[in-house]
């Protein structure tokens, strides 16, 4: 998959443009308030680019988790866009799509609970290599690059 994703195995929208733009609801989630932090840290250990971050720094990152809900058909990320977020899918199912030279969408993989995508965005201003689209209503936890960049020690460890 070219390093864009990995596969291991709802709130209601009010319909407003702002709500749809924000992909429904975002909410900060503290590691202590949910098992998301634990899941996030377990997932970090499986990501070659991020597995070398110290446990203390993994906990710092986990405190910046944001929950985002996607409806079936919503894009988590779009091929060609500059990446700014790293996603961990906590429920639902998504497909990974690339456009070929004829601008046709080709599904190359599917992602589900515990899978992740967008980790390259944490390391460099890279354009997305694929589109990830929700097949079913899905929930993801994400880390925005601005939170990652607040901790320069992460880069020294990678």
Coordinates of C-alpha atoms in Angstrom, one line a residue:
X1 CA 0.0 0.0 0.0
X2 CA 3.0 2.3 -0.3
X3 CA 3.1 3.3 3.4
X4 CA -0.2 5.1 3.4
X5 CA -2.2 2.6 5.4
X6 CA -2.2 -0.6 7.3
X7 CA -4.7 -3.3 7.8
X8 CA -4.5 -5.9 10.6
X9 CA -7.7 -7.3 10.6
X10 CA -22.4 7.5 15.6
X11 CA -23.2 10.8 16.2
X12 CA -26.0 12.4 14.1
X13 CA -25.3 15.2 11.6
X14 CA -27.6 18.2 11.7
X15 CA -27.1 18.5 8.0
X16 CA -25.6 22.0 8.0
X17 CA -22.7 22.6 5.6
X18 CA -20.4 23.4 8.6
X19 CA -21.3 20.1 10.3
X20 CA -20.8 18.2 7.1
X21 CA -17.5 20.0 6.4
X22 CA -16.2 18.9 9.9
X23 CA -17.4 15.4 9.1
X24 CA -20.0 15.4 11.8
X25 CA -18.6 15.7 15.4
X26 CA -15.1 16.1 16.7
X27 CA -14.4 15.8 20.4
X28 CA -11.1 15.7 22.3
X29 CA -10.7 12.4 24.1
X30 CA -8.4 12.0 27.0
X31 CA -6.5 8.8 27.3
X32 CA -7.8 8.3 30.8
X33 CA -11.4 8.7 29.8
X34 CA -11.4 5.9 27.2
X35 CA -9.6 2.8 26.1
X36 CA -8.7 4.7 22.9
X37 CA -5.4 5.7 24.4
X38 CA -4.5 2.1 25.1
X39 CA -5.6 1.1 21.6
X40 CA -3.6 4.1 20.1
X41 CA -0.4 3.0 22.0
X42 CA -0.8 -0.6 20.9
X43 CA -1.2 0.6 17.3
X44 CA 1.8 2.8 17.5
X45 CA 3.9 -0.2 18.5
X46 CA 2.9 -1.9 15.2
X47 CA 3.7 1.1 13.0
X48 CA 7.4 0.9 11.9
X49 CA 7.8 4.7 11.6
X50 CA 6.3 5.4 15.0
X51 CA 7.2 2.3 17.1
X52 CA 10.5 3.9 18.3
X53 CA 8.7 6.8 20.2
X54 CA 9.2 6.4 23.9
X55 CA 6.3 5.2 26.1
X56 CA 6.1 8.7 27.8
X57 CA 5.9 10.4 24.4
X58 CA 3.3 7.9 23.2
X59 CA 1.1 8.9 26.2
X60 CA 1.6 12.6 25.3
X61 CA 0.4 11.9 21.8
X62 CA -2.6 9.8 23.1
X63 CA -3.8 12.9 25.0
X64 CA -4.4 14.6 21.7
X65 CA -6.7 12.0 20.2
X66 CA -9.7 13.4 18.5
X67 CA -12.8 11.3 17.7
X68 CA -14.3 11.8 14.3
X69 CA -17.4 10.0 12.9
X70 CA -17.8 9.4 9.2
X71 CA -21.0 8.3 7.4
X72 CA -20.8 5.7 4.7
X73 CA -19.4 7.4 1.6
X74 CA -17.5 10.0 3.5
X75 CA -13.8 10.4 2.7
X76 CA -11.3 10.2 5.6
X77 CA -8.6 11.5 3.3
X78 CA -8.3 12.2 -0.5
X79 CA -5.5 11.2 -2.9
X80 CA -3.4 14.2 -3.8
X81 CA -4.4 16.3 -0.7
X82 CA -1.6 17.3 1.7
X83 CA -1.8 15.1 4.7
X84 CA -2.4 16.7 8.1
X85 CA -3.9 13.8 10.1
X86 CA -3.2 10.3 11.1
X87 CA -6.2 8.0 11.6
X88 CA -6.9 4.9 13.6
X89 CA -10.2 3.2 12.7
X90 CA -12.0 2.2 15.9
X91 CA -15.2 0.9 14.3
X92 CA -16.6 0.5 10.8
X93 CA -15.1 -0.4 7.5
X94 CA -13.3 1.7 4.9
X95 CA -11.8 1.1 1.5
X96 CA -8.5 2.4 0.1
X97 CA -8.8 3.7 -3.4
X98 CA -6.3 5.0 -5.9
X99 CA -7.0 6.7 -9.2
X100 CA -5.3 5.2 -12.3
X101 CA -4.1 7.1 -15.3
X102 CA -7.6 7.1 -16.8
X103 CA -8.9 8.7 -13.6
X104 CA -10.8 5.5 -12.6
X105 CA -11.0 4.6 -8.9
X106 CA -9.4 1.2 -8.1
X107 CA -10.0 -0.3 -4.7
X108 CA -6.7 -1.7 -3.4
X109 CA -7.5 -2.6 0.2
X110 CA -10.1 -2.4 3.0
X111 CA -9.5 -1.2 6.5
X112 CA -11.5 -2.0 9.7
X113 CA -11.2 -1.8 13.5
X114 CA -7.6 -1.3 14.6
X115 CA -6.3 -0.4 11.2
X116 CA -4.6 2.9 10.5
X117 CA -3.8 5.3 7.7
X118 CA -2.1 8.7 7.1
X119 CA 1.0 8.1 9.2
X120 CA 3.2 9.7 6.6
X121 CA 1.5 13.1 7.3
X122 CA 3.1 13.1 10.8
X123 CA 6.6 13.0 9.3
X124 CA 6.5 15.2 6.2
X125 CA 4.3 17.4 4.1
X126 CA 3.4 14.5 1.8
X127 CA 0.5 14.4 -0.5
X128 CA -2.0 11.5 0.1
X129 CA -1.1 8.5 -2.0
X130 CA -4.7 7.2 -1.8
X131 CA -8.3 8.0 -0.9
X132 CA -9.7 6.3 2.1
X133 CA -13.5 6.2 2.0
X134 CA -15.9 4.9 4.6
X135 CA -17.9 1.8 3.4
X136 CA -20.1 1.9 6.5
X137 CA -20.6 4.4 9.3
X138 CA -17.2 4.5 10.9
X139 CA -15.5 6.1 13.9
X140 CA -11.8 7.0 13.9
X141 CA -9.4 8.5 16.3
X142 CA -7.0 10.9 14.8
X143 CA -3.9 12.9 15.7
X144 CA -3.4 16.2 13.8
X145 CA 0.1 17.0 12.7
X146 CA 0.1 20.2 14.7
X147 CA 0.0 18.1 17.9
X148 CA 2.8 15.9 16.7
X149 CA 4.9 18.9 15.8
X150 CA 4.6 20.4 19.3
X151 CA 6.9 17.6 20.5
X152 CA 10.2 17.9 18.5
X153 CA 11.6 15.0 20.5
X154 CA 9.3 12.6 18.5
X155 CA 11.4 13.3 15.4
X156 CA 14.7 12.5 17.1
X157 CA 13.3 9.1 18.1
X158 CA 12.1 8.2 14.6

